[in-house]
mmCIF file of C-alpha atoms and ligand atoms in Angstrom:
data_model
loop_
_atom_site.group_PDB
_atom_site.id
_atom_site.type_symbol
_atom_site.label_atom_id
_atom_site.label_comp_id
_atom_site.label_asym_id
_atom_site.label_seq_id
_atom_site.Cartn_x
_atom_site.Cartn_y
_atom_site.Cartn_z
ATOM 1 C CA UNK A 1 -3.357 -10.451 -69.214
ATOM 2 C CA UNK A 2 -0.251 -9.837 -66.527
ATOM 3 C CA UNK A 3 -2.506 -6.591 -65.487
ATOM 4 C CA UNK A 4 -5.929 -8.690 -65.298
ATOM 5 C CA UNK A 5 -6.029 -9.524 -61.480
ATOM 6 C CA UNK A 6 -4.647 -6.065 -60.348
ATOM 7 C CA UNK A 7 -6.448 -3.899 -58.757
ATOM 8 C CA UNK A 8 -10.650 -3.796 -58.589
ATOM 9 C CA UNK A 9 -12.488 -3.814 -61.844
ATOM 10 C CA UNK A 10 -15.606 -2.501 -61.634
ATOM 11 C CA UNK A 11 -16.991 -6.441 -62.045
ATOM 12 C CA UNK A 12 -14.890 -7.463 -58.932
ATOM 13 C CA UNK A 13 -15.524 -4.317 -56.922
ATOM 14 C CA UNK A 14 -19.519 -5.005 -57.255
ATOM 15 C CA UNK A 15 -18.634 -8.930 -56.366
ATOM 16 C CA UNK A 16 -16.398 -8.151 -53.513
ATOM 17 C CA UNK A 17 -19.424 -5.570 -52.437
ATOM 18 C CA UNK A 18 -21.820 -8.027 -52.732
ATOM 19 C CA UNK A 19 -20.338 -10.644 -50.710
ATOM 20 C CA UNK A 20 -19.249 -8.595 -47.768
ATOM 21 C CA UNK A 21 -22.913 -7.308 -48.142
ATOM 22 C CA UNK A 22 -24.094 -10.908 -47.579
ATOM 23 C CA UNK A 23 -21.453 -11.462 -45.009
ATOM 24 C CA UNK A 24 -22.628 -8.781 -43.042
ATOM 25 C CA UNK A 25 -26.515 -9.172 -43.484
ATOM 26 C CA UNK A 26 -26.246 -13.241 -42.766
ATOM 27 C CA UNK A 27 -22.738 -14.328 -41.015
ATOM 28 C CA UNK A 28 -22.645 -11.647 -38.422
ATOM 29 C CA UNK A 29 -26.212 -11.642 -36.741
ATOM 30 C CA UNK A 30 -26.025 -15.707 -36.908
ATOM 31 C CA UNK A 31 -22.824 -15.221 -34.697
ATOM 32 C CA UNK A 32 -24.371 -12.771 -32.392
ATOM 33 C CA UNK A 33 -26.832 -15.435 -31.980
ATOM 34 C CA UNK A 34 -24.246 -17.818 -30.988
ATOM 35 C CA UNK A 35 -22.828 -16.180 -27.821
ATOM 36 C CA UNK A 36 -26.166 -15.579 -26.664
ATOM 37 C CA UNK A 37 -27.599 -18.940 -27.218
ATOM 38 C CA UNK A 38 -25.913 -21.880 -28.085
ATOM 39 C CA UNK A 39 -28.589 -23.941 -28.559
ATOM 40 C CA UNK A 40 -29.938 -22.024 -31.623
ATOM 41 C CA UNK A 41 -26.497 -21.050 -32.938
ATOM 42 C CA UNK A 42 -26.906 -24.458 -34.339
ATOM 43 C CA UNK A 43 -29.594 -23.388 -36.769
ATOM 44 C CA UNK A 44 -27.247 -20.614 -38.404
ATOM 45 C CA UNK A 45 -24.373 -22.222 -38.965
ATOM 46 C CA UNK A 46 -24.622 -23.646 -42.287
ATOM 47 C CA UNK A 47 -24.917 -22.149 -45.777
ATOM 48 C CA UNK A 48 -24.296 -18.384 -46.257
ATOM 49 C CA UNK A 49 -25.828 -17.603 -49.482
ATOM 50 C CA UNK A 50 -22.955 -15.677 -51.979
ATOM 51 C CA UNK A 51 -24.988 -14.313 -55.017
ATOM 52 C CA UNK A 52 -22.124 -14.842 -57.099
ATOM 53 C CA UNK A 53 -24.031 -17.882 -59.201
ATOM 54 C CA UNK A 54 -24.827 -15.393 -62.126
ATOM 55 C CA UNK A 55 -21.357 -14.765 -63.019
ATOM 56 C CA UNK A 56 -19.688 -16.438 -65.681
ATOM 57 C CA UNK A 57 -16.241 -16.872 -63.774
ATOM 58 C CA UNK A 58 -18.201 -19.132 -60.728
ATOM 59 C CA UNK A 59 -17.942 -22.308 -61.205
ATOM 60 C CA UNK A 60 -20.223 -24.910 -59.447
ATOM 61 C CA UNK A 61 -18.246 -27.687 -57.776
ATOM 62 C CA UNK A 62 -18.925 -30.669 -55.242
ATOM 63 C CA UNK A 63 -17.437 -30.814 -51.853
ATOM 64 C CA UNK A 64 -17.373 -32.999 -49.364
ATOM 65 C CA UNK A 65 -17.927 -31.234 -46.253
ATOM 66 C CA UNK A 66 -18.842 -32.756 -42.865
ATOM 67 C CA UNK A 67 -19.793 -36.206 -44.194
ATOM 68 C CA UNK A 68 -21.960 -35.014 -47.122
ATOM 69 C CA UNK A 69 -21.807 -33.559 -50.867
ATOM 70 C CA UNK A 70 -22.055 -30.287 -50.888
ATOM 71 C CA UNK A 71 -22.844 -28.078 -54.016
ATOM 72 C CA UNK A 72 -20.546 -24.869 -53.792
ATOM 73 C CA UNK A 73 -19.898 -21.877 -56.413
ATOM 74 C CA UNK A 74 -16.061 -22.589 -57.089
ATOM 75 C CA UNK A 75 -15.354 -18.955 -55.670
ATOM 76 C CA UNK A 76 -17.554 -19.105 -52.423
ATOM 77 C CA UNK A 77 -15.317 -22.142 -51.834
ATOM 78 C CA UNK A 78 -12.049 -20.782 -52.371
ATOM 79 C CA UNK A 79 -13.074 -18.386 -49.767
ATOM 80 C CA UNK A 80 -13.035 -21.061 -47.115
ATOM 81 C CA UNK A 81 -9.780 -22.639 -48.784
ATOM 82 C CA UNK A 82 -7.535 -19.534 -48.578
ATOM 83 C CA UNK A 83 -8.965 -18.958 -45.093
ATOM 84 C CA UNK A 84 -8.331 -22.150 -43.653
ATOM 85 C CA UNK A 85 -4.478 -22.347 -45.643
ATOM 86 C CA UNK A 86 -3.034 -19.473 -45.045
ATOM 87 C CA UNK A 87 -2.642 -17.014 -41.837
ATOM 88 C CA UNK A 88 -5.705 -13.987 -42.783
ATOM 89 C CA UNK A 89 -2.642 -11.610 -41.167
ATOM 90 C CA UNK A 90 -0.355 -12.523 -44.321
ATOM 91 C CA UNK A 91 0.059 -9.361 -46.826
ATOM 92 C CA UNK A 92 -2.474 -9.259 -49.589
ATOM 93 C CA UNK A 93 -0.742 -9.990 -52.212
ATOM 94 C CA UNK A 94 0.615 -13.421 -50.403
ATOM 95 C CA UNK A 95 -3.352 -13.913 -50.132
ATOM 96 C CA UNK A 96 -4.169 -13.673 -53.428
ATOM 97 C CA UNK A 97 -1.099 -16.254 -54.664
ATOM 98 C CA UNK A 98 -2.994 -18.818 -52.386
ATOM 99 C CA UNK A 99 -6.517 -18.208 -53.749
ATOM 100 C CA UNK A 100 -5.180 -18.736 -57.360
ATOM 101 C CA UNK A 101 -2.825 -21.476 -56.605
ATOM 102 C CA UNK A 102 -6.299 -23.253 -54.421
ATOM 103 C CA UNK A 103 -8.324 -22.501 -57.747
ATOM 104 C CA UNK A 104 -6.263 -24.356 -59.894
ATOM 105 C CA UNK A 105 -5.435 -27.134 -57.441
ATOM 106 C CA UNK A 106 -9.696 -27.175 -56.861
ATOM 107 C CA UNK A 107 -9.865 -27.136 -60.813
ATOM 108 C CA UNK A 108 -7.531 -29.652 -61.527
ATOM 109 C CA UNK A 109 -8.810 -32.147 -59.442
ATOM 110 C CA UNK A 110 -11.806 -31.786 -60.380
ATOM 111 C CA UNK A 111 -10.520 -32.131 -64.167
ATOM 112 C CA UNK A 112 -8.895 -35.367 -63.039
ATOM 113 C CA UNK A 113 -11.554 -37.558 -61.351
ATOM 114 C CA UNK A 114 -12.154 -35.768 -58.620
ATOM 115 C CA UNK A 115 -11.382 -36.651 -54.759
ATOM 116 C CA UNK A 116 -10.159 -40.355 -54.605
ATOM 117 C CA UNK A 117 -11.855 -41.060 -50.980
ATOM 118 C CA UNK A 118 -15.317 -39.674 -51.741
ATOM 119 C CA UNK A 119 -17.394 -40.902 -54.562
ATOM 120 C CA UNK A 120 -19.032 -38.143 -56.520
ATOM 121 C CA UNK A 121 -16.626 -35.273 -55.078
ATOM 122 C CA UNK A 122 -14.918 -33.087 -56.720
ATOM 123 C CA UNK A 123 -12.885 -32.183 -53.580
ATOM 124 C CA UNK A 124 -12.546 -33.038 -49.866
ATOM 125 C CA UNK A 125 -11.867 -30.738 -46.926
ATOM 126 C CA UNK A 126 -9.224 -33.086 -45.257
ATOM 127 C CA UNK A 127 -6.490 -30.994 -45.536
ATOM 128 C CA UNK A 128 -3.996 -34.305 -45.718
ATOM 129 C CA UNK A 129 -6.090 -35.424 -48.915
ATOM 130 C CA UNK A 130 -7.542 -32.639 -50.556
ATOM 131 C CA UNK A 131 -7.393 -29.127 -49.163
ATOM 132 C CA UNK A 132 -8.503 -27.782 -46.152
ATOM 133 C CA UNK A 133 -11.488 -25.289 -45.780
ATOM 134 C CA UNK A 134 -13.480 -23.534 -42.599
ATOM 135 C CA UNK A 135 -16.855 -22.288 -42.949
ATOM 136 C CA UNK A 136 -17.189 -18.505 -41.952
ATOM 137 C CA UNK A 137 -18.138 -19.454 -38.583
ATOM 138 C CA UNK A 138 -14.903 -21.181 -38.103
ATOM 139 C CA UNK A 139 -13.579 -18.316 -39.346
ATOM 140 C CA UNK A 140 -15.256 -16.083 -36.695
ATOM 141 C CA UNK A 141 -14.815 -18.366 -33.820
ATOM 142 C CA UNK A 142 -10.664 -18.138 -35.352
ATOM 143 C CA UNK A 143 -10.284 -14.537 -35.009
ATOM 144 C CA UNK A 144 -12.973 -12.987 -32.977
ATOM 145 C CA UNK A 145 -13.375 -9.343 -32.889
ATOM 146 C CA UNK A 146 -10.586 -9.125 -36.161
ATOM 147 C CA UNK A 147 -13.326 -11.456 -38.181
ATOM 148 C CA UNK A 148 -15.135 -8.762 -40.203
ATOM 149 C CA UNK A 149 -11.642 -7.599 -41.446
ATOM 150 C CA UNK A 150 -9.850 -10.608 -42.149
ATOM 151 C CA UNK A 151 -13.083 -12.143 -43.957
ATOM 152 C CA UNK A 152 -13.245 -8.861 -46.170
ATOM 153 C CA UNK A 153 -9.999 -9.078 -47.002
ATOM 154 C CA UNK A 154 -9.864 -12.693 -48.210
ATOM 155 C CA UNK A 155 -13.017 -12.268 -49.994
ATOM 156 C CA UNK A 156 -10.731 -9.753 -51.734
ATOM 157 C CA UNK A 157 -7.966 -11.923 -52.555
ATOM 158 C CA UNK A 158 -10.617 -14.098 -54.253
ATOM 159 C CA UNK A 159 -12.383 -11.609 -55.588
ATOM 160 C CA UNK A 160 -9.348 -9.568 -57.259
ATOM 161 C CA UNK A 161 -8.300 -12.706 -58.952
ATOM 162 C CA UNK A 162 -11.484 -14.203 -60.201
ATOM 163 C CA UNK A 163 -11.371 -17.001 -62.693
ATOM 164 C CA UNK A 164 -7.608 -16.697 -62.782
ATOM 165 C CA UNK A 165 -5.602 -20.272 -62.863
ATOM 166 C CA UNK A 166 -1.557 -21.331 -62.910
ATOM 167 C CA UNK A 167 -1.337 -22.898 -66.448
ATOM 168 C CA UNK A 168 2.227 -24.579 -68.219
ATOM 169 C CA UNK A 169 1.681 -25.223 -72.028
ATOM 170 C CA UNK A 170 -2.079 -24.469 -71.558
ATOM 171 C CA UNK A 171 -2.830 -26.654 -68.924
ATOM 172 C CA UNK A 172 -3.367 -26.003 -65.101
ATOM 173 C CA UNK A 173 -1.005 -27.164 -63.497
ATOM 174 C CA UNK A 174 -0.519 -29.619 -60.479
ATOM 175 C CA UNK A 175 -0.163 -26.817 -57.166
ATOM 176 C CA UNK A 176 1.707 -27.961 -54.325
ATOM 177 C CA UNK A 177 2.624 -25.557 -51.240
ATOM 178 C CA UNK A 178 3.608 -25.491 -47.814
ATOM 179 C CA UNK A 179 4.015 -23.432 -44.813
ATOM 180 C CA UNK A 180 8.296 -22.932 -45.006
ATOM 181 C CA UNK A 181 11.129 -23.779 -47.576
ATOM 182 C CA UNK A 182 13.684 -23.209 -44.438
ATOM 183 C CA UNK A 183 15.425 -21.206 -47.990
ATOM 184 C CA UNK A 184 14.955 -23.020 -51.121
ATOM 185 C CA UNK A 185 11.960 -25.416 -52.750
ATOM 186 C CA UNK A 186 12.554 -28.436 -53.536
ATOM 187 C CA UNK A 187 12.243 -30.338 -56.964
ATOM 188 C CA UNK A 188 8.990 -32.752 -56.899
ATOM 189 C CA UNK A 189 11.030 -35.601 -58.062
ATOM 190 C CA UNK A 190 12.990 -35.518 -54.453
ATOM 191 C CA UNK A 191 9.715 -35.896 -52.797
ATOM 192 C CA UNK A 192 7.291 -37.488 -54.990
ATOM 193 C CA UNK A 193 7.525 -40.099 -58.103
ATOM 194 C CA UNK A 194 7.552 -37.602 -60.688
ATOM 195 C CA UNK A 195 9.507 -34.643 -61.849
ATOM 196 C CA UNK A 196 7.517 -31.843 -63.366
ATOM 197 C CA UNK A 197 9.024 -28.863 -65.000
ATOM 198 C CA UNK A 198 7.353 -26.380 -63.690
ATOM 199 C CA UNK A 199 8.300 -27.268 -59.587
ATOM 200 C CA UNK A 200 11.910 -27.234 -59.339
ATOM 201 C CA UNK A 201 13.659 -25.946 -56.893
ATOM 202 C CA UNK A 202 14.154 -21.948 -56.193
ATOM 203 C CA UNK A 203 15.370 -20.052 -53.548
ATOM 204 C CA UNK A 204 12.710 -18.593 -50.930
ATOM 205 C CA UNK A 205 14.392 -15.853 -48.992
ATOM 206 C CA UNK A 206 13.072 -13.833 -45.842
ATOM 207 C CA UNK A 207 11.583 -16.668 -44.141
ATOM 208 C CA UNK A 208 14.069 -16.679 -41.170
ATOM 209 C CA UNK A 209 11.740 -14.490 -38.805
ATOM 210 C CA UNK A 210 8.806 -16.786 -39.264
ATOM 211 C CA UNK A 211 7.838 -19.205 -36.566
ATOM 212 C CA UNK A 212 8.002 -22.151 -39.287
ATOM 213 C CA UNK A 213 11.624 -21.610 -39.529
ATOM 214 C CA UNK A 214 13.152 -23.362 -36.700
ATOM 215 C CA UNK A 215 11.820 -26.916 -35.114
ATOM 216 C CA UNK A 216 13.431 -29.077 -32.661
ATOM 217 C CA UNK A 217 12.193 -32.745 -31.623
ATOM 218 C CA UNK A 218 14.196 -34.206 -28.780
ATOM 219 C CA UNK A 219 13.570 -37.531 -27.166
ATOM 220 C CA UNK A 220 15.696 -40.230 -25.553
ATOM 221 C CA UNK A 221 18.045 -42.573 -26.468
ATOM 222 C CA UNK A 222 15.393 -45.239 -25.463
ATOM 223 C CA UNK A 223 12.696 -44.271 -26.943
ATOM 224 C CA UNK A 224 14.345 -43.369 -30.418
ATOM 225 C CA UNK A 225 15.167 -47.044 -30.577
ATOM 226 C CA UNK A 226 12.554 -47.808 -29.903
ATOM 227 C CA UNK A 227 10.824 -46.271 -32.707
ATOM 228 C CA UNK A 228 13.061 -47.363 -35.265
ATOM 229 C CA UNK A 229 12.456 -50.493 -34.289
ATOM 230 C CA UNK A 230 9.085 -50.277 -34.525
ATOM 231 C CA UNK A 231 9.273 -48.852 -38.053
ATOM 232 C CA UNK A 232 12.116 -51.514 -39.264
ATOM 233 C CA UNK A 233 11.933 -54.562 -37.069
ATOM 234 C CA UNK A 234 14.999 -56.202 -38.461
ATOM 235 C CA UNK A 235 17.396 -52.722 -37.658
ATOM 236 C CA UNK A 236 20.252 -53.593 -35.353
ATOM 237 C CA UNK A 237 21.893 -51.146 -33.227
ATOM 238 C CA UNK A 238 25.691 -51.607 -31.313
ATOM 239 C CA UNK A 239 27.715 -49.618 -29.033
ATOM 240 C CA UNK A 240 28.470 -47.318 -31.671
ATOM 241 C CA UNK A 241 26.892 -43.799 -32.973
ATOM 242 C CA UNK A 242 23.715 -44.223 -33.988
ATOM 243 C CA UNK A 243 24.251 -42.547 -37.181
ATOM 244 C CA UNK A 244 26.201 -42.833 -40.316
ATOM 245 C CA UNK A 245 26.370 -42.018 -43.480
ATOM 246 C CA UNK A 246 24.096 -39.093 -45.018
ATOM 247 C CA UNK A 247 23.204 -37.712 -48.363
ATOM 248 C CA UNK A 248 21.817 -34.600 -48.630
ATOM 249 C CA UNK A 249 19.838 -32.848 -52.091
ATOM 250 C CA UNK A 250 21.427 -29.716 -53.303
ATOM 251 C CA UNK A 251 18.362 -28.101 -51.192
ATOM 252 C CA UNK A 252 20.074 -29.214 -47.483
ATOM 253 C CA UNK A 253 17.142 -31.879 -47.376
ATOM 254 C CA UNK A 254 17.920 -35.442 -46.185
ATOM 255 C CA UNK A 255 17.718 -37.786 -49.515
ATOM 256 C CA UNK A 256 19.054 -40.878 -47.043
ATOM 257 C CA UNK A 257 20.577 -41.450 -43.837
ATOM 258 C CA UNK A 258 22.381 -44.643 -42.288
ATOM 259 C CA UNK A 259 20.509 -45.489 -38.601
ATOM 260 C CA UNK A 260 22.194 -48.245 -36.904
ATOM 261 C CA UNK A 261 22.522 -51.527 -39.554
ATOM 262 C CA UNK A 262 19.808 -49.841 -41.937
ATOM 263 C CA UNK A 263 19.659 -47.051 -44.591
ATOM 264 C CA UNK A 264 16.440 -45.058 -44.466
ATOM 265 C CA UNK A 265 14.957 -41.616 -46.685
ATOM 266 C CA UNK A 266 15.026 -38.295 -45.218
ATOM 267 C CA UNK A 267 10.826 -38.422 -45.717
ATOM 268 C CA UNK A 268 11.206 -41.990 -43.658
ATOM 269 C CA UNK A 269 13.442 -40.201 -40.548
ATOM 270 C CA UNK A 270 10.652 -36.906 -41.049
ATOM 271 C CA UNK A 271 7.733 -39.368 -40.466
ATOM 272 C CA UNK A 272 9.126 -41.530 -37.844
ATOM 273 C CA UNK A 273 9.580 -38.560 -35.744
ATOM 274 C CA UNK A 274 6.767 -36.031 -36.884
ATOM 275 C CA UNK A 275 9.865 -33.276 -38.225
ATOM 276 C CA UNK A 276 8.661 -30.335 -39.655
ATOM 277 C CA UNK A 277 10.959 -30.897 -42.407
ATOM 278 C CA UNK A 278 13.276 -33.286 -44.048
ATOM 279 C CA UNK A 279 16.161 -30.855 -43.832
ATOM 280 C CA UNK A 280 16.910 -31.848 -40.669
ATOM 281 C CA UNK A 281 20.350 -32.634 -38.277
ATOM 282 C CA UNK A 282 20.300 -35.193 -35.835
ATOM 283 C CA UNK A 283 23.034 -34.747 -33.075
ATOM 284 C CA UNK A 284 23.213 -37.498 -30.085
ATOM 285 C CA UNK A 285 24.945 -37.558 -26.970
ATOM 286 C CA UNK A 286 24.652 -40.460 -23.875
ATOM 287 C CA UNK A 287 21.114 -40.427 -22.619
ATOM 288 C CA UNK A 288 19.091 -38.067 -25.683
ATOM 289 C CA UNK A 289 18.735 -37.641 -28.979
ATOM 290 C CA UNK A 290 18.112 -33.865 -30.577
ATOM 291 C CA UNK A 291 16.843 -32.871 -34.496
ATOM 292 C CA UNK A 292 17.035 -29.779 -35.542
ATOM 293 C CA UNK A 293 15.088 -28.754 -38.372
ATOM 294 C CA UNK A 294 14.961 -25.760 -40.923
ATOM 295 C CA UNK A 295 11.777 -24.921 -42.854
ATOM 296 C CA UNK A 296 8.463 -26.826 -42.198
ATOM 297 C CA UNK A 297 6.522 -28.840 -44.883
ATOM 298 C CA UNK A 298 7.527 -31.028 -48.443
ATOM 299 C CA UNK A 299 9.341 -27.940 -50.128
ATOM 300 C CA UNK A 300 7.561 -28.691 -53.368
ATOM 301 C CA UNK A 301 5.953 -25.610 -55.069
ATOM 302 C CA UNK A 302 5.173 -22.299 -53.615
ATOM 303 C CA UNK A 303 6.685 -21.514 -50.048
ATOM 304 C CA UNK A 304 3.528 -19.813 -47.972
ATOM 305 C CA UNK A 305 6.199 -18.051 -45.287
ATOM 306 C CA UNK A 306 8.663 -16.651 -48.732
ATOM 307 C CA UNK A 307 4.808 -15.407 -50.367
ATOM 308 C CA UNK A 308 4.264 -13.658 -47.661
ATOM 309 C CA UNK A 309 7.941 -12.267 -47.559
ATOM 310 C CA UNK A 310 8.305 -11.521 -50.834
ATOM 311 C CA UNK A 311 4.692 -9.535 -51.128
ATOM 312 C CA UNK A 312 6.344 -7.449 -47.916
ATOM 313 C CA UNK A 313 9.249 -6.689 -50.221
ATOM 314 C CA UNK A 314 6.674 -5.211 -53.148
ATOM 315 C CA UNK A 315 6.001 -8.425 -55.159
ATOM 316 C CA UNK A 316 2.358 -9.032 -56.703
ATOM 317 C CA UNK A 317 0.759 -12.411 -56.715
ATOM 318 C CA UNK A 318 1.797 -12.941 -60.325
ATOM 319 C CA UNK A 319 5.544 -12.530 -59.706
ATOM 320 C CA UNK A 320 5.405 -14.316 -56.636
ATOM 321 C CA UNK A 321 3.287 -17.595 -58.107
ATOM 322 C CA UNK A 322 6.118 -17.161 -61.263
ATOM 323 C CA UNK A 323 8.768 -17.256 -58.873
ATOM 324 C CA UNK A 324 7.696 -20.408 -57.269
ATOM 325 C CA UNK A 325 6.216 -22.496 -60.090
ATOM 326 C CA UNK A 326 8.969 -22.232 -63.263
ATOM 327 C CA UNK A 327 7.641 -21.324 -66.156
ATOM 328 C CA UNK A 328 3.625 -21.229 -65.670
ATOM 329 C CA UNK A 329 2.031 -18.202 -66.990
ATOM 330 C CA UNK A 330 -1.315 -16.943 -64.742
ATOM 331 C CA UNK A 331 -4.634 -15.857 -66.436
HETATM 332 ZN ZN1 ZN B 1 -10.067 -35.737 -50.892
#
C-alpha cells in the first residue's frame, strides 16, 4: 500500500491523459472566447465535462456551488479544492498531501451529515465552513499564461493519488490544515473542544522563508481600546500597561492573556485584531500598540508552508501527511 500513490500507473496515467485532454479540448477555447467577448464568455463558464464517471475510485458528491446543488465526481472536485487551497507553484509532492488530506476531509463530511448550512449538501465552497474550491476558469483568470501547467499538474496530484484517504483505526480521519505553523502544530484540544490522537503537535521546520511567517498588526493606543471595549464592555483600563499576565502552550501560542481588568484567550486577542496567528507578542509604547506574529492560521493538523518545505527536502506525500497527522496510515 505505502507504494500505491507513487508514481503513474497505467490507470492514472490514462485518467490524468484524459482530463488534460478534456481540459484542453473544452477549458481553453471557452477562455479564448472570454478575452474576445465577454458577453459570450458567460455561456462557457460552467461545467467542464471530466470522463472520469466510469471509474470505480470517483465518487459522486453534492456541492454547493454559487447558490445551487451541484452534482460533482468526488475527483473532478478535488481538482478545484487543491487549486483553490494551496499555491499551484508548491512542489508536487506538497500538492498531492493536500488532494488526499481534501479527499478525506470531502469524504468525511459527507459521512457525517454533510454541510451544516446547506440542506442536501454534502459540502460547501465557503472556505470558512467547508472548503474552498475555483472552477477552472478561476483558475485561468488566477494564473494566466502559467494556467495550462499549473492545471496539469494538479490534475496530477489528484490523479496520482486516486481514491487514497488519511485513516486512524480504520476510519478517515477529521483533516485540519493551514497556511503556517510559525514551527510547530498545535494539539486540537488548544484550539478546539476536543483532543484527537492523531493531531498533536509536531514540529514544522523550513517555513521561515515563506511569506506566512512573519505578520505585524499595529494600531493606536485609541483605537485598541477601543476595540476591547467593544468586545468586553465591562473591561477597565488605568494608567498602567495595558498588559499582564500571559500563558503560553508549549507551541509559543497564546492560551490567555491579562488586558487591562480582564483575562482573555489567545484565539479571543487573534480575532479581535484579525492576527495571523495566536502566537503572537504584543509590545506598547505611549501613542501605539504593535503585535508581532509567527506562523499564520489554527496550527491544528498539517502545516501547508512545512508540506511544501519538507517535499523540497525529498519527502513524498505519505511521509509528509504521517508527519503531520500522528499515527494515520494513507491508502
Ligand atoms: Zn459548508
Amino acid at each position: 500500500m505505502w507504494r500505491k500513490g507513487r508514481g503513474l500507473t497505467r490507470e492514472s496515467a490514462l485518467i490524468t491523459a484524459i482530463i488534460v485532454f478534456v481540459l484542453l479540448a473544452v477549458v481553453f477555447p471557452a477562455l479564448t472566447v472570454k478575452k474576445g467577448d465577454s458577453q459570450t464568455s458567460n455561456d462557457h463558464t460552467t461545467d467542464i465535462e471530466f470522463n472520469i464517471s466510469k471509474l470505480p475510485a470517483s465518487e459522486q458528491i453534492t456541492v454547493w456551488i454559487d447558490g445551487k446543488l451541484t452534482q460533482m465526481h468526488m475527483e473532478e472536485y478535488l481538482v478545484g479544492v487543491v487549486a483553490a487551497e494551496m499555491p499551484a507553484s508548491y512542489e508536487m509532492e506538497a500538492l498531492k498531501a493536500q488532494a488526499v488530506a481534501a479527499r478525506t476531509y470531502t469524504e468525511y463530511k459527507k459521512k457525517h451529515g454533510g454541510c451544516s448550512a446547506h440542506q442536501g449538501a454534502d459540502i460547501c465552497c465557503d472556505s470558512t465552513h467547508c472548503q474552498a474550491y475555483i472552477t477552472t476558469e478561476k483558475m485561468a483568470e488566477n494564473w494566466g499564461n502559467d494556467s495550462a501547467m499549473y492545471i496539469q499538474k494538479i490534475v496530477s496530484a489528484v490523479n496520482e493519488t486516486c481514491g487514497e484517504m488519511i485513516y486512524y483505526d480504520n476510519e478517515e480521519i477529521q483533516v485540519f490544515f493551514h497556511a503556517s505553523a510559525g514551527g510547530r502544530t498545535e494539539n486540537s484540544e488548544n484550539v478546539y473542544p476536543h483532543a484527537l490522537p492523531y493531531l498533536v503537535g509536531v514540529e514544522s521546520e523550513g517555513e521561515e522563508s515563506s511569506s506566512h511567517y512573519y505578520g505585524e498588526v499595529e494600531l493606536s493606543r485609541s483605537d485598541f481600546i477601543e476595540k476591547m471595549k467593544a468586545f468586553s464592555p465591562s473591561i477597565k483600563f488605568d494608567e498602567q500597561a495595558l498588559f499582564g499576565h500571559i500563558m503560553r502552550f508549549e507551541s509559543g501560542r497564546v492560551q490567555s492573556i491579562e488586558v487591562g481588568s480582564e483575562m482573555f484567550t489567545g484565539r479571543e486577542i487573534r480575532e479581535i485584531f484579525s492576527l495571523n496567528s495566536t502566537n503572537f507578542t504584543a509590545k506598547e509604547d505611549d501613542d501605539n500598540i504593535m503585535f508581532s506574529t509567527i506562523g499564520f492560521g489554527h496550527g491544528v493538523g498539517m502545516s501547508q508552508t512545512g508540506a511544501n518545505a519538507m517535499a523540497k527536502e525529498g519527502s513524498d506525500y505519505i511521509e509528509i501527511l504521517t508527519h503531520y497527522f500522528t499515527g494515520v496510515t494513507v491508502q
